[in-house]
mmCIF file of C-alpha atoms in Angstrom:
data_model
loop_
_atom_site.group_PDB
_atom_site.id
_atom_site.type_symbol
_atom_site.label_atom_id
_atom_site.label_comp_id
_atom_site.label_asym_id
_atom_site.label_seq_id
_atom_site.Cartn_x
_atom_site.Cartn_y
_atom_site.Cartn_z
ATOM 1 C CA UNK C 272 -0.222 0.282 0.287
ATOM 2 C CA UNK C 273 0.718 3.278 -1.118
ATOM 3 C CA UNK C 274 2.179 6.112 1.512
ATOM 4 C CA UNK C 275 -0.811 8.481 1.384
ATOM 5 C CA UNK C 276 0.490 12.418 -0.034
ATOM 6 C CA UNK C 277 -1.215 14.927 -0.383
ATOM 7 C CA UNK C 278 -0.893 18.012 -2.528
ATOM 8 C CA UNK C 279 -0.286 21.537 -1.661
ATOM 9 C CA UNK C 280 1.464 25.146 -2.520
ATOM 10 C CA UNK C 281 4.134 25.951 -0.314
ATOM 11 C CA UNK C 282 7.874 27.567 -0.793
ATOM 12 C CA UNK C 283 6.688 28.553 -4.410
ATOM 13 C CA UNK C 284 5.594 25.687 -5.715
ATOM 14 C CA UNK C 285 3.637 22.041 -5.500
ATOM 15 C CA UNK C 286 5.259 20.038 -2.749
ATOM 16 C CA UNK C 287 3.809 16.649 -1.372
ATOM 17 C CA UNK C 288 3.154 15.961 2.028
ATOM 18 C CA UNK C 289 4.220 12.259 2.873
ATOM 19 C CA UNK C 290 5.248 11.341 6.163
ATOM 20 C CA UNK C 291 7.474 7.891 6.105
ATOM 21 C CA UNK C 292 8.461 5.938 9.337
ATOM 22 C CA UNK C 293 11.910 7.427 8.903
ATOM 23 C CA UNK C 294 10.720 10.841 8.492
ATOM 24 C CA UNK C 295 8.422 10.360 11.451
ATOM 25 C CA UNK C 296 11.070 8.628 13.454
ATOM 26 C CA UNK C 297 13.311 11.224 12.437
ATOM 27 C CA UNK C 298 11.339 14.049 13.528
ATOM 28 C CA UNK C 299 10.439 12.808 16.875
ATOM 29 C CA UNK C 300 14.514 12.536 17.402
ATOM 30 C CA UNK C 301 14.286 15.743 16.351
ATOM 31 C CA UNK C 302 11.732 17.268 18.510
ATOM 32 C CA UNK C 303 12.641 15.493 22.163
ATOM 33 C CA UNK C 304 9.350 12.601 21.257
ATOM 34 C CA UNK C 305 9.208 9.158 21.379
ATOM 35 C CA UNK C 306 7.095 8.711 19.152
ATOM 36 C CA UNK C 307 5.349 5.437 19.388
ATOM 37 C CA UNK C 308 5.003 2.370 16.107
ATOM 38 C CA UNK C 309 0.918 2.073 18.136
ATOM 39 C CA UNK C 310 0.520 5.397 18.106
ATOM 40 C CA UNK C 311 2.503 7.305 16.063
ATOM 41 C CA UNK C 312 -0.554 10.918 14.979
ATOM 42 C CA UNK C 313 -1.209 10.093 19.410
ATOM 43 C CA UNK C 314 2.427 11.349 19.813
ATOM 44 C CA UNK C 315 2.880 13.718 17.601
ATOM 45 C CA UNK C 316 -0.449 15.710 17.463
ATOM 46 C CA UNK C 317 -2.042 15.486 21.012
ATOM 47 C CA UNK C 318 1.063 16.401 22.491
ATOM 48 C CA UNK C 319 1.527 19.595 23.637
ATOM 49 C CA UNK C 320 4.062 20.924 21.541
ATOM 50 C CA UNK C 321 5.958 24.755 20.969
ATOM 51 C CA UNK C 322 4.994 26.384 17.391
ATOM 52 C CA UNK C 323 8.454 25.547 16.766
ATOM 53 C CA UNK C 324 8.184 22.044 16.246
ATOM 54 C CA UNK C 325 5.529 23.235 13.020
ATOM 55 C CA UNK C 326 8.462 23.554 10.730
ATOM 56 C CA UNK C 327 10.051 20.158 11.733
ATOM 57 C CA UNK C 328 7.058 18.265 11.653
ATOM 58 C CA UNK C 329 5.605 20.201 7.881
ATOM 59 C CA UNK C 330 9.942 19.365 6.627
ATOM 60 C CA UNK C 331 9.266 16.006 8.025
ATOM 61 C CA UNK C 332 6.481 14.941 5.671
ATOM 62 C CA UNK C 333 8.339 17.043 2.769
ATOM 63 C CA UNK C 334 12.097 16.599 2.408
ATOM 64 C CA UNK C 335 11.192 13.775 0.392
ATOM 65 C CA UNK C 336 10.761 15.272 -2.632
ATOM 66 C CA UNK C 337 14.278 17.663 -1.766
ATOM 67 C CA UNK C 338 16.760 16.652 0.419
ATOM 68 C CA UNK C 339 18.569 20.061 0.492
ATOM 69 C CA UNK C 340 16.092 20.915 2.120
ATOM 70 C CA UNK C 341 15.177 22.445 5.629
ATOM 71 C CA UNK C 342 13.409 23.379 8.824
ATOM 72 C CA UNK C 343 14.350 26.851 8.119
ATOM 73 C CA UNK C 344 13.264 26.762 5.028
ATOM 74 C CA UNK C 345 9.730 25.401 5.867
ATOM 75 C CA UNK C 346 9.482 27.462 8.974
ATOM 76 C CA UNK C 347 9.921 30.741 6.802
ATOM 77 C CA UNK C 348 7.159 29.735 3.409
ATOM 78 C CA UNK C 349 5.269 29.048 6.424
ATOM 79 C CA UNK C 350 2.993 33.303 6.500
ATOM 80 C CA UNK C 351 0.697 34.070 10.137
ATOM 81 C CA UNK C 352 0.480 37.987 8.986
ATOM 82 C CA UNK C 353 -1.078 39.842 5.255
ATOM 83 C CA UNK C 354 -0.208 36.239 3.796
ATOM 84 C CA UNK C 355 -1.601 33.232 6.001
ATOM 85 C CA UNK C 356 -0.990 30.290 4.988
ATOM 86 C CA UNK C 357 -0.766 28.904 8.187
ATOM 87 C CA UNK C 358 -5.163 27.142 8.335
ATOM 88 C CA UNK C 359 -4.302 26.001 4.847
ATOM 89 C CA UNK C 360 -0.744 24.107 5.951
ATOM 90 C CA UNK C 361 -2.103 22.819 9.221
ATOM 91 C CA UNK C 362 -4.757 21.270 7.209
ATOM 92 C CA UNK C 363 -2.730 19.709 4.538
ATOM 93 C CA UNK C 364 -0.250 17.898 7.188
ATOM 94 C CA UNK C 365 -3.550 17.122 9.302
ATOM 95 C CA UNK C 366 -5.032 15.196 6.794
ATOM 96 C CA UNK C 367 -2.475 12.677 6.053
ATOM 97 C CA UNK C 368 -3.956 11.091 9.431
ATOM 98 C CA UNK C 369 -7.160 10.584 8.473
ATOM 99 C CA UNK C 370 -9.556 9.333 10.639
ATOM 100 C CA UNK C 371 -7.068 8.155 13.009
ATOM 101 C CA UNK C 372 -6.686 12.208 14.471
ATOM 102 C CA UNK C 373 -10.949 11.341 15.580
#
């Protein structure tokens, strides 16, 4: 079964958000979160995380298309100001988990 991906425009181009076990593990390590295989969605999304976790999680979902991508670049692409795209980006990211967040 293929890993689900979600299309979103970010950083001036269309990107495909997709989470693999490798990237989930890497994001958990970077954030200091112990991600359990049987509780991936809960461990990543139901614990209080600082806003600084968002670029790490988004990076993990996008780096499969561009290995040179950095967390800092991803953080710069999410705008909370006049060009606010944060809600759209968050919605796309959370949709990767489907009904596991219900």
